[in-house]
Short mmCIF file of C-alpha atoms in Angstrom, two decimals:
data_model
loop_
_atom_site.label_atom_id
_atom_site.label_comp_id
_atom_site.label_asym_id
_atom_site.label_seq_id
_atom_site.Cartn_x
_atom_site.Cartn_y
_atom_site.Cartn_z
CA UNK A 1 26.31 15.50 1.20
CA UNK A 2 24.42 13.36 -2.27
CA UNK A 3 25.75 15.77 -5.80
CA UNK A 4 22.64 17.79 -7.44
CA UNK A 5 22.84 18.47 -11.50
CA UNK A 6 24.92 21.21 -10.21
CA UNK A 7 27.68 19.69 -8.20
CA UNK A 8 27.58 21.05 -5.87
CA UNK A 9 26.31 19.62 -1.54
CA UNK A 10 25.76 21.89 1.81
CA UNK A 11 29.44 21.93 2.24
CA UNK A 12 29.85 25.66 1.83
CA UNK A 13 26.61 26.90 3.08
CA UNK A 14 26.14 30.35 4.11
CA UNK A 15 24.26 32.80 5.11
CA UNK A 16 24.73 35.15 1.96
CA UNK A 17 23.27 32.09 -0.09
CA UNK A 18 20.04 31.57 1.34
CA UNK A 19 19.95 35.57 1.54
CA UNK A 20 20.28 35.15 -2.02
CA UNK A 21 17.64 31.76 -2.26
CA UNK A 22 14.99 33.57 -0.31
CA UNK A 23 15.49 36.59 -2.48
CA UNK A 24 14.84 35.02 -5.24
CA UNK A 25 11.21 32.90 -3.86
CA UNK A 26 9.78 36.64 -2.75
CA UNK A 27 10.34 37.86 -6.47
CA UNK A 28 8.92 34.41 -7.43
CA UNK A 29 11.85 34.11 -9.85
CA UNK A 30 13.65 30.69 -8.33
CA UNK A 31 13.06 27.63 -11.00
CA UNK A 32 14.00 24.29 -9.51
CA UNK A 33 17.10 22.75 -11.48
CA UNK A 34 16.00 18.91 -13.03
CA UNK A 35 16.86 16.04 -10.25
CA UNK A 36 19.89 13.60 -11.47
CA UNK A 37 18.61 10.54 -12.19
CA UNK A 38 20.82 7.47 -11.00
CA UNK A 39 19.92 4.20 -10.11
CA UNK A 40 19.49 1.59 -6.72
CA UNK A 41 18.62 -2.00 -6.71
CA UNK A 42 15.81 -2.89 -5.27
CA UNK A 43 15.11 -6.77 -3.43
CA UNK A 44 13.67 -8.25 -6.26
CA UNK A 45 16.92 -6.85 -8.20
CA UNK A 46 15.01 -4.87 -10.20
CA UNK A 47 16.93 -1.00 -10.97
CA UNK A 48 14.84 1.65 -8.97
CA UNK A 49 15.49 5.21 -9.87
CA UNK A 50 16.36 7.70 -7.73
CA UNK A 51 16.20 11.93 -8.22
CA UNK A 52 18.77 13.52 -6.94
CA UNK A 53 17.75 16.89 -6.12
CA UNK A 54 19.84 19.89 -6.13
CA UNK A 55 21.34 21.40 -2.60
CA UNK A 56 19.43 25.00 -2.70
CA UNK A 57 16.64 22.95 -3.87
CA UNK A 58 16.68 20.22 -0.89
CA UNK A 59 16.55 22.95 1.39
CA UNK A 60 13.09 24.49 -0.66
CA UNK A 61 11.81 21.52 -0.25
CA UNK A 62 12.67 20.48 3.32
CA UNK A 63 10.73 23.85 4.24
CA UNK A 64 7.50 23.13 1.76
CA UNK A 65 7.62 19.25 3.00
CA UNK A 66 7.51 20.95 7.36
CA UNK A 67 5.29 23.46 5.67
CA UNK A 68 2.87 20.16 3.29
CA UNK A 69 2.89 18.53 7.44
CA UNK A 70 1.94 21.16 9.35
CA UNK A 71 -0.89 21.73 7.09
CA UNK A 72 -2.40 18.11 6.41
CA UNK A 73 -0.55 15.76 9.41
CA UNK A 74 -4.13 16.09 11.62
CA UNK A 75 -5.92 15.24 8.53
CA UNK A 76 -4.12 12.56 7.61
CA UNK A 77 -6.14 8.97 8.46
CA UNK A 78 -5.32 6.93 11.10
CA UNK A 79 -4.90 4.03 8.96
CA UNK A 80 -1.58 5.72 6.94
CA UNK A 81 1.91 4.88 8.83
CA UNK A 82 4.14 5.55 5.77
CA UNK A 83 6.27 8.53 5.85
CA UNK A 84 5.08 10.24 8.54
CA UNK A 85 6.46 11.95 12.39
CA UNK A 86 5.91 8.70 15.09
CA UNK A 87 4.84 6.78 12.72
CA UNK A 88 6.84 3.37 11.32
CA UNK A 89 6.70 -0.48 9.90
CA UNK A 90 5.56 -1.55 13.38
CA UNK A 91 2.35 0.88 14.03
CA UNK A 92 0.66 -0.66 11.12
CA UNK A 93 1.57 -4.47 12.47
CA UNK A 94 0.62 -3.63 15.84
CA UNK A 95 -3.23 -2.03 13.98
CA UNK A 96 -3.05 -5.27 12.02
CA UNK A 97 -2.66 -7.17 14.98
CA UNK A 98 -5.26 -5.20 17.27
CA UNK A 99 -8.28 -5.04 14.68
CA UNK A 100 -7.92 -7.76 12.64
CA UNK A 101 -8.67 -10.87 14.38
CA UNK A 102 -10.20 -12.76 13.09
CA UNK A 103 -10.44 -11.96 9.70
CA UNK A 104 -11.36 -15.12 7.49
CA UNK A 105 -9.63 -13.30 4.04
CA UNK A 106 -7.12 -10.35 3.07
CA UNK A 107 -6.43 -8.99 -0.12
CA UNK A 108 -2.89 -7.82 -0.28
CA UNK A 109 -3.11 -4.49 -1.88
CA UNK A 110 0.12 -3.44 -4.41
CA UNK A 111 0.03 -0.50 -6.23
CA UNK A 112 1.54 -0.72 -9.92
CA UNK A 113 4.76 2.10 -10.42
CA UNK A 114 2.87 4.24 -7.90
CA UNK A 115 5.15 7.26 -7.76
CA UNK A 116 5.69 7.03 -10.92
CA UNK A 117 2.31 7.60 -11.59
CA UNK A 118 1.37 10.14 -9.44
CA UNK A 119 -1.34 12.84 -12.10
CA UNK A 120 0.05 16.17 -11.64
CA UNK A 121 -2.88 17.72 -12.20
CA UNK A 122 -5.36 15.52 -10.27
CA UNK A 123 -2.38 16.27 -7.32
CA UNK A 124 -2.51 19.83 -7.58
CA UNK A 125 -6.10 20.34 -6.94
CA UNK A 126 -6.15 18.24 -4.08
CA UNK A 127 -3.85 20.95 -3.13
CA UNK A 128 -5.92 23.28 -3.63
CA UNK A 129 -8.92 22.11 -1.69
CA UNK A 130 -6.85 23.43 1.96
CA UNK A 131 -3.86 25.66 0.16
CA UNK A 132 -5.02 28.92 -1.28
CA UNK A 133 -1.72 30.10 -1.47
CA UNK A 134 -1.22 30.04 -5.08
CA UNK A 135 1.97 31.04 -5.14
CA UNK A 136 3.25 28.45 -2.73
CA UNK A 137 1.27 26.20 -5.59
CA UNK A 138 2.92 27.17 -8.06
CA UNK A 139 6.40 26.53 -6.61
CA UNK A 140 4.73 23.35 -6.26
CA UNK A 141 4.30 23.10 -9.40
CA UNK A 142 7.72 23.82 -10.69
CA UNK A 143 9.04 20.94 -8.72
CA UNK A 144 6.59 18.39 -10.15
CA UNK A 145 6.99 19.81 -14.10
CA UNK A 146 11.38 20.38 -13.67
CA UNK A 147 11.94 16.34 -14.26
CA UNK A 148 15.07 14.90 -14.30
CA UNK A 149 18.23 14.44 -15.84
CA UNK A 150 19.51 10.90 -17.45
CA UNK A 151 22.62 10.41 -19.74
CA UNK A 152 22.93 14.39 -20.45
CA UNK A 153 18.62 14.30 -21.78
CA UNK A 154 16.37 16.45 -19.81
CA UNK A 155 13.41 13.93 -19.20
CA UNK A 156 10.48 16.24 -18.37
CA UNK A 157 7.28 13.52 -17.63
CA UNK A 158 3.82 15.00 -16.90
CA UNK A 159 3.33 12.57 -14.51
CA UNK A 160 5.09 11.08 -10.95
CA UNK A 161 7.29 11.87 -8.37
CA UNK A 162 11.27 11.95 -7.59
CA UNK A 163 11.76 9.16 -5.25
CA UNK A 164 14.85 10.90 -3.54
CA UNK A 165 12.62 14.17 -3.38
CA UNK A 166 11.92 15.03 0.28
CA UNK A 167 8.26 16.64 -0.34
CA UNK A 168 7.38 13.30 -2.60
CA UNK A 169 6.64 11.55 0.49
CA UNK A 170 4.72 14.07 1.87
CA UNK A 171 2.77 14.61 -1.21
CA UNK A 172 2.48 10.98 -2.32
CA UNK A 173 0.43 10.55 1.24
CA UNK A 174 -1.97 13.74 0.33
CA UNK A 175 -2.82 11.93 -2.74
CA UNK A 176 -3.50 8.46 -1.57
CA UNK A 177 -5.06 10.42 1.98
CA UNK A 178 -8.05 10.28 -0.99
CA UNK A 179 -7.80 6.50 -0.98
CA UNK A 180 -7.89 6.24 2.49
CA UNK A 181 -10.91 8.32 2.78
CA UNK A 182 -12.09 6.08 0.50
CA UNK A 183 -11.92 2.91 2.56
CA UNK A 184 -13.27 4.14 4.97
CA UNK A 185 -16.42 5.81 3.47
CA UNK A 186 -16.51 1.75 2.45
CA UNK A 187 -16.27 0.64 5.64
CA UNK A 188 -19.54 2.13 6.49
CA UNK A 189 -21.28 0.86 3.69
CA UNK A 190 -19.63 -2.92 4.29
CA UNK A 191 -19.77 -3.11 7.85
CA UNK A 192 -22.94 -5.60 8.83
CA UNK A 193 -24.43 -6.09 12.15
CA UNK A 194 -23.11 -4.93 15.56
CA UNK A 195 -22.04 -8.95 17.11
CA UNK A 196 -22.20 -12.24 15.53
CA UNK A 197 -25.45 -14.90 16.58
CA UNK A 198 -24.18 -17.44 19.24
CA UNK A 199 -23.18 -20.56 18.07
CA UNK A 200 -26.01 -23.29 18.65
CA UNK A 201 -23.44 -25.99 19.72
CA UNK A 202 -21.56 -23.62 21.63
CA UNK A 203 -25.34 -22.81 23.86
CA UNK A 204 -26.02 -26.16 23.81
CA UNK A 205 -22.91 -27.28 25.46
CA UNK A 206 -23.73 -23.95 28.46
CA UNK A 207 -26.84 -25.42 28.66
CA UNK A 208 -25.56 -28.97 29.78
CA UNK A 209 -22.64 -27.60 31.68
CA UNK A 210 -25.24 -25.69 34.03
CA UNK A 211 -27.34 -28.97 34.24
CA UNK A 212 -24.51 -31.01 35.69
CA UNK A 213 -23.70 -27.96 38.42
CA UNK A 214 -27.34 -27.86 39.48
CA UNK A 215 -27.01 -31.79 39.75
CA UNK A 216 -23.59 -31.79 42.06
CA UNK A 217 -24.86 -29.19 44.43
CA UNK A 218 -27.44 -32.41 45.00
CA UNK A 219 -25.67 -35.01 45.59
CA UNK A 220 -23.00 -36.00 48.32
CA UNK A 221 -19.34 -34.82 49.12
CA UNK A 222 -18.18 -38.35 49.46
CA UNK A 223 -20.31 -40.57 46.44
CA UNK A 224 -18.74 -41.93 42.90
CA UNK A 225 -21.76 -40.15 41.09
CA UNK A 226 -20.50 -36.11 41.92
CA UNK A 227 -16.83 -37.68 40.94
CA UNK A 228 -17.46 -38.98 37.68
CA UNK A 229 -20.53 -35.36 37.01
CA UNK A 230 -16.87 -33.26 38.19
CA UNK A 231 -15.26 -35.12 35.59
CA UNK A 232 -17.59 -35.19 32.95
CA UNK A 233 -18.46 -31.31 34.01
CA UNK A 234 -14.94 -30.66 33.53
CA UNK A 235 -14.22 -32.13 30.29
CA UNK A 236 -17.53 -29.86 28.77
CA UNK A 237 -15.77 -26.96 30.18
CA UNK A 238 -12.59 -27.82 28.06
CA UNK A 239 -14.36 -28.62 24.82
CA UNK A 240 -16.27 -24.81 25.39
CA UNK A 241 -13.78 -23.00 25.70
CA UNK A 242 -11.71 -23.60 22.75
CA UNK A 243 -15.01 -23.20 20.68
CA UNK A 244 -16.27 -20.04 19.74
CA UNK A 245 -18.61 -18.40 21.17
CA UNK A 246 -20.30 -16.50 17.98
CA UNK A 247 -21.65 -18.90 15.04
CA UNK A 248 -17.83 -18.28 13.02
CA UNK A 249 -20.19 -19.44 9.75
CA UNK A 250 -22.78 -16.64 10.40
CA UNK A 251 -23.26 -15.02 7.53
CA UNK A 252 -25.02 -12.04 8.40
CA UNK A 253 -21.98 -10.87 10.26
CA UNK A 254 -19.48 -8.57 7.94
CA UNK A 255 -16.63 -6.65 8.99
CA UNK A 256 -13.85 -4.55 6.50
CA UNK A 257 -10.50 -3.74 7.96
CA UNK A 258 -7.39 -1.43 6.72
CA UNK A 259 -4.17 -0.43 6.85
CA UNK A 260 -1.80 1.22 4.90
CA UNK A 261 2.06 2.26 4.85
CA UNK A 262 3.29 4.26 1.27
CA UNK A 263 1.79 2.43 -1.67
CA UNK A 264 1.03 -0.88 0.41
CA UNK A 265 -1.31 -1.69 1.53
CA UNK A 266 -3.84 -4.59 3.38
CA UNK A 267 -7.88 -5.27 4.16
CA UNK A 268 -8.78 -7.64 6.03
CA UNK A 269 -12.80 -9.08 5.31
CA UNK A 270 -14.33 -11.53 7.61
CA UNK A 271 -17.11 -12.52 4.78
CA UNK A 272 -16.61 -14.67 2.15
CA UNK A 273 -14.45 -15.02 -0.66
CA UNK A 274 -17.23 -13.80 -3.24
CA UNK A 275 -16.84 -10.51 -0.81
CA UNK A 276 -12.98 -10.08 -0.99
CA UNK A 277 -13.67 -11.11 -4.71
CA UNK A 278 -15.49 -8.17 -5.02
CA UNK A 279 -14.06 -5.49 -2.93
CA UNK A 280 -10.77 -6.32 -4.86
CA UNK A 281 -13.33 -5.41 -8.26
CA UNK A 282 -14.54 -2.15 -6.36
CA UNK A 283 -11.16 -1.04 -4.67
CA UNK A 284 -9.07 -1.55 -8.30
CA UNK A 285 -12.10 0.36 -9.85
CA UNK A 286 -11.72 3.40 -7.56
CA UNK A 287 -8.13 3.90 -8.55
CA UNK A 288 -8.34 3.58 -11.78
CA UNK A 289 -11.29 5.91 -12.27
CA UNK A 290 -10.40 8.51 -9.92
CA UNK A 291 -6.34 8.90 -8.98
CA UNK A 292 -5.25 7.03 -12.54
CA UNK A 293 -3.59 4.34 -10.64
CA UNK A 294 -2.98 0.29 -11.84
CA UNK A 295 -3.19 -2.13 -8.74
CA UNK A 296 0.08 -4.41 -9.74
CA UNK A 297 -2.13 -7.48 -10.63
CA UNK A 298 0.68 -9.79 -9.57
CA UNK A 299 1.16 -8.10 -6.35
CA UNK A 300 -2.66 -8.06 -5.58
CA UNK A 301 -3.40 -11.32 -3.89
CA UNK A 302 -6.47 -12.49 -2.45
CA UNK A 303 -5.63 -14.75 1.11
CA UNK A 304 -7.80 -17.20 3.37
CA UNK A 305 -7.18 -15.91 6.49
CA UNK A 306 -5.47 -19.32 7.13
CA UNK A 307 -2.91 -19.02 5.38
CA UNK A 308 0.32 -16.40 5.11
CA UNK A 309 -0.20 -13.33 3.86
CA UNK A 310 2.45 -10.99 2.70
CA UNK A 311 3.13 -7.29 4.67
CA UNK A 312 5.68 -5.33 5.13
CA UNK A 313 8.32 -8.37 4.75
CA UNK A 314 6.38 -10.02 7.46
CA UNK A 315 3.51 -13.13 7.02
CA UNK A 316 0.80 -12.68 8.58
CA UNK A 317 -2.44 -15.32 9.43
CA UNK A 318 -5.27 -16.29 11.60
CA UNK A 319 -4.49 -18.90 14.59
CA UNK A 320 -6.33 -21.57 14.68
CA UNK A 321 -7.98 -23.61 17.13
CA UNK A 322 -4.86 -24.89 19.64
CA UNK A 323 -4.93 -26.53 22.60
CA UNK A 324 -6.86 -24.67 25.54
CA UNK A 325 -3.92 -23.02 27.85
CA UNK A 326 -4.17 -20.84 31.25
CA UNK A 327 -4.60 -17.08 30.88
CA UNK A 328 -3.00 -14.63 33.09
CA UNK A 329 -6.30 -14.92 35.74
CA UNK A 330 -5.79 -18.80 35.88
CA UNK A 331 -9.08 -19.00 33.13
CA UNK A 332 -8.81 -22.12 30.02
CA UNK A 333 -8.74 -20.29 26.78
CA UNK A 334 -7.40 -20.62 23.68
CA UNK A 335 -5.41 -17.67 22.87
CA UNK A 336 -4.51 -18.34 19.76
CA UNK A 337 -7.55 -18.71 17.40
CA UNK A 338 -8.34 -15.77 15.89
CA UNK A 339 -5.74 -14.03 16.37
CA UNK A 340 -3.72 -12.70 13.95
CA UNK A 341 0.76 -13.76 14.14
CA UNK A 342 3.42 -12.18 12.81
CA UNK A 343 5.66 -14.67 11.71
CA UNK A 344 9.46 -14.38 10.16
CA UNK A 345 9.49 -15.36 6.65
CA UNK A 346 12.38 -18.60 6.42
CA UNK A 347 13.88 -17.13 3.48
CA UNK A 348 14.63 -14.14 4.79
CA UNK A 349 17.31 -15.13 6.99
CA UNK A 350 19.38 -17.05 4.65
CA UNK A 351 18.58 -14.14 1.19
CA UNK A 352 20.75 -11.92 3.56
CA UNK A 353 23.08 -14.27 4.39
CA UNK A 354 23.82 -14.86 1.21
CA UNK A 355 23.39 -10.78 0.15
CA UNK A 356 26.64 -9.83 2.69
CA UNK A 357 28.17 -13.38 1.24
CA UNK A 358 28.83 -14.64 5.25
CA UNK A 359 27.60 -18.24 3.71
CA UNK A 360 28.51 -20.50 0.99
CA UNK A 361 26.70 -23.55 -0.29
CA UNK A 362 28.98 -26.13 0.68
CA UNK A 363 25.81 -29.45 -1.45
CA UNK A 364 22.88 -28.96 -3.29
CA UNK A 365 20.69 -32.26 -3.44
CA UNK A 366 17.08 -31.38 -5.01
CA UNK A 367 15.26 -28.67 -3.34
CA UNK A 368 17.59 -28.52 0.35
CA UNK A 369 21.13 -26.61 0.83
CA UNK A 370 23.74 -27.47 2.75
CA UNK A 371 25.19 -24.51 3.96
CA UNK A 372 28.78 -23.31 5.23
CA UNK A 373 29.56 -20.11 7.32
CA UNK A 374 32.90 -18.16 5.35
CA UNK A 375 35.10 -14.80 5.03
CA UNK A 376 34.17 -11.43 3.53
CA UNK A 377 37.62 -10.61 2.44
CA UNK A 378 35.78 -7.39 1.07
CA UNK A 379 35.81 -6.51 4.91
CA UNK A 380 39.92 -8.21 5.97
CA UNK A 381 41.03 -4.13 5.14
CA UNK A 382 38.81 -2.82 7.87
CA UNK A 383 40.20 -2.35 12.15
CA UNK A 384 39.24 -5.43 13.76
CA UNK A 385 36.71 -3.20 15.52
CA UNK A 386 35.05 -1.78 12.87
CA UNK A 387 34.28 -5.00 11.26
CA UNK A 388 33.07 -6.19 14.73
CA UNK A 389 31.21 -3.42 14.50
CA UNK A 390 29.63 -4.29 11.03
CA UNK A 391 28.50 -7.49 11.90
CA UNK A 392 26.43 -5.67 14.83
CA UNK A 393 25.02 -4.13 12.68
CA UNK A 394 23.38 -6.67 10.30
CA UNK A 395 22.82 -8.59 12.89
CA UNK A 396 20.52 -5.42 15.15
CA UNK A 397 19.13 -4.72 11.81
CA UNK A 398 17.68 -7.64 11.59
CA UNK A 399 16.90 -8.34 15.31
CA UNK A 400 15.29 -4.71 14.88
CA UNK A 401 12.64 -5.40 12.21
CA UNK A 402 11.61 -8.28 13.29
CA UNK A 403 11.37 -8.64 16.90
CA UNK A 404 7.98 -8.34 16.87
CA UNK A 405 7.47 -11.50 15.16
CA UNK A 406 6.18 -14.78 16.80
CA UNK A 407 9.28 -16.62 15.41
CA UNK A 408 11.58 -14.71 15.94
CA UNK A 409 14.69 -16.69 17.92
CA UNK A 410 14.87 -18.94 14.15
CA UNK A 411 17.85 -15.97 14.17
CA UNK A 412 19.53 -17.87 16.37
CA UNK A 413 20.30 -19.82 13.53
CA UNK A 414 21.48 -16.58 11.72
CA UNK A 415 23.57 -15.62 14.44
CA UNK A 416 25.05 -18.48 14.87
CA UNK A 417 26.62 -18.10 10.71
CA UNK A 418 27.32 -14.68 11.14
CA UNK A 419 29.14 -15.51 14.37
CA UNK A 420 31.78 -17.57 12.00
CA UNK A 421 31.38 -15.37 10.16
CA UNK A 422 33.20 -13.43 11.50
CA UNK A 423 35.62 -15.73 12.88
CA UNK A 424 37.11 -16.28 9.66
CA UNK A 425 37.14 -13.16 8.80
CA UNK A 426 39.25 -11.73 11.25
CA UNK A 427 40.88 -15.11 10.97
CA UNK A 428 41.68 -14.80 7.04
CA UNK A 429 42.39 -10.98 8.24
CA UNK A 430 45.75 -12.73 10.75
CA UNK A 431 46.78 -15.59 8.94
CA UNK A 432 45.92 -17.54 11.59
CA UNK A 433 42.97 -20.04 12.39
CA UNK A 434 39.78 -19.46 14.05
CA UNK A 435 40.55 -20.81 17.31
CA UNK A 436 43.16 -18.82 17.55
CA UNK A 437 40.85 -15.85 16.80
CA UNK A 438 38.68 -17.30 19.60
CA UNK A 439 41.53 -17.76 22.05
CA UNK A 440 42.61 -14.12 21.57
CA UNK A 441 39.55 -12.25 21.84
CA UNK A 442 36.98 -14.01 23.88
CA UNK A 443 36.61 -13.04 27.57
CA UNK A 444 34.51 -14.64 29.89
CA UNK A 445 32.30 -16.07 27.62
CA UNK A 446 32.42 -13.09 24.95
CA UNK A 447 33.46 -11.66 22.37
CA UNK A 448 35.44 -8.35 22.30
CA UNK A 449 38.09 -6.24 21.39
CA UNK A 450 39.25 -3.16 22.57
CA UNK A 451 41.12 -0.83 20.93
CA UNK A 452 41.91 3.59 20.86
CA UNK A 453 40.02 5.60 19.77
CA UNK A 454 40.67 9.45 19.96
CA UNK A 455 42.99 8.60 22.72
CA UNK A 456 40.37 6.97 24.64
CA UNK A 457 40.26 3.11 24.80
CA UNK A 458 37.54 1.29 24.43
CA UNK A 459 35.79 -2.11 24.27
CA UNK A 460 33.33 -3.45 21.39
CA UNK A 461 31.10 -6.62 22.14
CA UNK A 462 29.76 -8.58 19.80
CA UNK A 463 25.91 -8.48 20.12
CA UNK A 464 24.83 -11.56 22.56
CA UNK A 465 21.64 -10.30 23.70
CA UNK A 466 19.22 -13.68 22.40
CA UNK A 467 16.46 -13.22 19.70
CA UNK A 468 13.60 -12.22 22.34
CA UNK A 469 10.13 -11.33 20.86
CA UNK A 470 9.26 -8.03 22.74
CA UNK A 471 6.57 -6.35 22.68
CA UNK A 472 4.71 -4.60 19.85
CA UNK A 473 4.26 -0.75 19.70
CA UNK A 474 1.62 1.19 19.08
CA UNK A 475 4.39 4.77 18.45
CA UNK A 476 7.10 5.42 17.74
CA UNK A 477 8.80 9.14 19.37
CA UNK A 478 9.33 12.56 18.67
CA UNK A 479 12.41 13.27 16.97
CA UNK A 480 13.11 17.04 16.49
CA UNK A 481 15.87 18.58 14.74
CA UNK A 482 18.10 21.12 16.93
CA UNK A 483 18.42 24.67 16.05
CA UNK A 484 22.01 24.58 16.80
CA UNK A 485 24.22 24.85 12.95
CA UNK A 486 21.61 28.70 12.61
CA UNK A 487 23.07 29.90 15.79
CA UNK A 488 26.73 29.43 14.57
CA UNK A 489 26.04 30.41 11.20
CA UNK A 490 24.14 33.60 13.30
CA UNK A 491 27.20 34.41 15.01
CA UNK A 492 29.36 35.25 11.89
CA UNK A 493 32.47 34.07 14.07
CA UNK A 494 34.91 30.99 12.38
CA UNK A 495 35.04 28.27 14.74
CA UNK A 496 39.71 27.58 13.80
CA UNK A 497 40.60 31.10 13.00
CA UNK A 498 38.24 32.98 15.72
CA UNK A 499 37.89 35.10 13.37
CA UNK A 500 34.03 37.24 12.80
CA UNK A 501 32.80 37.09 9.34
CA UNK A 502 29.05 37.81 7.36
CA UNK A 503 30.28 35.13 4.95
CA UNK A 504 31.20 32.59 7.09
CA UNK A 505 30.67 29.12 5.58
CA UNK A 506 29.74 25.41 6.61
CA UNK A 507 32.06 23.34 6.09
CA UNK A 508 30.11 19.46 5.92
CA UNK A 509 31.21 15.54 6.10
CA UNK A 510 29.09 12.59 5.11
CA UNK A 511 29.93 10.70 8.08
CA UNK A 512 32.51 11.64 11.56
CA UNK A 513 34.40 7.92 10.65
CA UNK A 514 35.53 9.12 7.48
CA UNK A 515 37.55 10.82 9.81
CA UNK A 516 41.05 9.36 10.57
CA UNK A 517 42.11 12.20 13.19
CA UNK A 518 45.31 12.99 11.49
CA UNK A 519 44.76 17.07 11.64
CA UNK A 520 43.90 18.93 13.90
CA UNK A 521 40.51 20.81 12.21
CA UNK A 522 38.89 17.09 12.20
CA UNK A 523 40.28 16.36 15.19
CA UNK A 524 38.55 19.44 16.44
CA UNK A 525 35.16 17.66 14.78
CA UNK A 526 35.82 14.69 16.15
CA UNK A 527 35.96 15.92 19.47
CA UNK A 528 32.64 18.09 19.09
CA UNK A 529 31.56 14.53 18.22
CA UNK A 530 29.73 16.89 15.13
CA UNK A 531 29.49 17.28 11.43
CA UNK A 532 29.73 20.52 10.15
CA UNK A 533 31.93 23.21 10.56
CA UNK A 534 31.87 27.23 10.20
CA UNK A 535 34.73 28.81 8.91
CA UNK A 536 35.57 31.84 7.21
CA UNK A 537 35.90 31.62 3.82
CA UNK A 538 39.64 32.12 3.95
CA UNK A 539 39.82 28.80 6.44
CA UNK A 540 37.70 27.54 4.02
CA UNK A 541 39.74 27.70 0.90
CA UNK A 542 42.81 26.29 2.97
CA UNK A 543 40.95 23.20 4.72
CA UNK A 544 39.94 22.46 1.08
CA UNK A 545 43.61 22.47 -0.83
CA UNK A 546 45.27 20.61 2.52
CA UNK A 547 46.06 23.80 4.04
CA UNK A 548 44.08 23.83 7.46
CA UNK A 549 46.05 21.41 9.82
#
């Protein structure tokens, strides 16, 4: 429902409008309109430019996107996770968790202004390797060259993709798939030897254990010497299970691992710091020479495995030696040594609270701060159940993203402040104390609000299921788009008056929560749980004039 440069949306989409678009594609006269440039804030406070296409261009771009995905999806590398079906940040993190075991160094990669610096000529040359239809290539060229309008001025840059365009993500993946292939080839030349050599200290202790077992088998059962020898054997075994059987300092063994999400990538290296520096330089050289891209020097860092590298909002580190514990089979082992650990950064949830204005700082001493939950006046105009729904979104949204973190339980502190911020917000709205709010809405130790919607009684609970670490996923569930709307348009029947008209079009709203249910047509959409209503021209015109009750 976002308006492009022509001011149109999908409200009013009809078969006649679609046929007109198809005709212009057939005779190659279709010309995309410039995108409408707008800005949204980034996490660091800087503005992120977005290009909003016109509604007709969005439709064409969706078709191009589907075609490009059908051509390229099977050829994309397993190490690529951004903007792809059945893949997400969590699938990228799962591969890091599995493959980066024992890594000594990280290279945190970030491409400077990636979307704004994609070379159009290089991109088209990559597309031409697999696509022989020059009309299709020409259509993509038109979208690349159409540019954007900002403050009434039409800009036509000779490089870059619009963030906000439907085809930009898949084209960005086609472009960086070249880098993925380069890293796969680099791994073949970099990896050295099948396995590390055995640790001399480990071998020595293992030989000592074997000697003690033979000694024990020859000693009488009740002898004091046998008891002492068994104690010595157990001590040696505890020492051995805390050690690595291979030599961690073996310089003849090298490995490199790589994962990418959009323009962020991380490289794990089993090798020396010199190897890490060399890899960073070679990666930077390849991107500069072959793809005309530049690595961000302030964000592309070399980090030791025992320190915390950052990727996709997580802190990633390699576990240190710890106290051996029993595994599921009852065997002693050091389950943390060398394993990848994923952490929720300690500054993440306080930043969220400050963003939501759910807390205030009551005391600041040096680097330490004392916080206190506070009411949110901007939410007091919503119904009570909507306020609870907003808090649930904000609580569960953060948890759902960090649910695979090893320290996700720290969100209990986040929850405590959000909970009391909710109580204070409701108390402010009803001009009473938080104690009275608790007495009114707490039942059986749960916070709940009863309300009525569409003539039905409903109940909403404040999220209170805790913050346990969840198993890391390896695949997202596939989502299939419904063809229902197209079938409704093809029926040529107005869903309000029932007349048959070939010029029916869709009335569309941004979200169902915008509908109050006052008019009959709003209640009809709410009952069907649909954001669209297919109408004849006469009914559609009446709706926009407020005459369709």
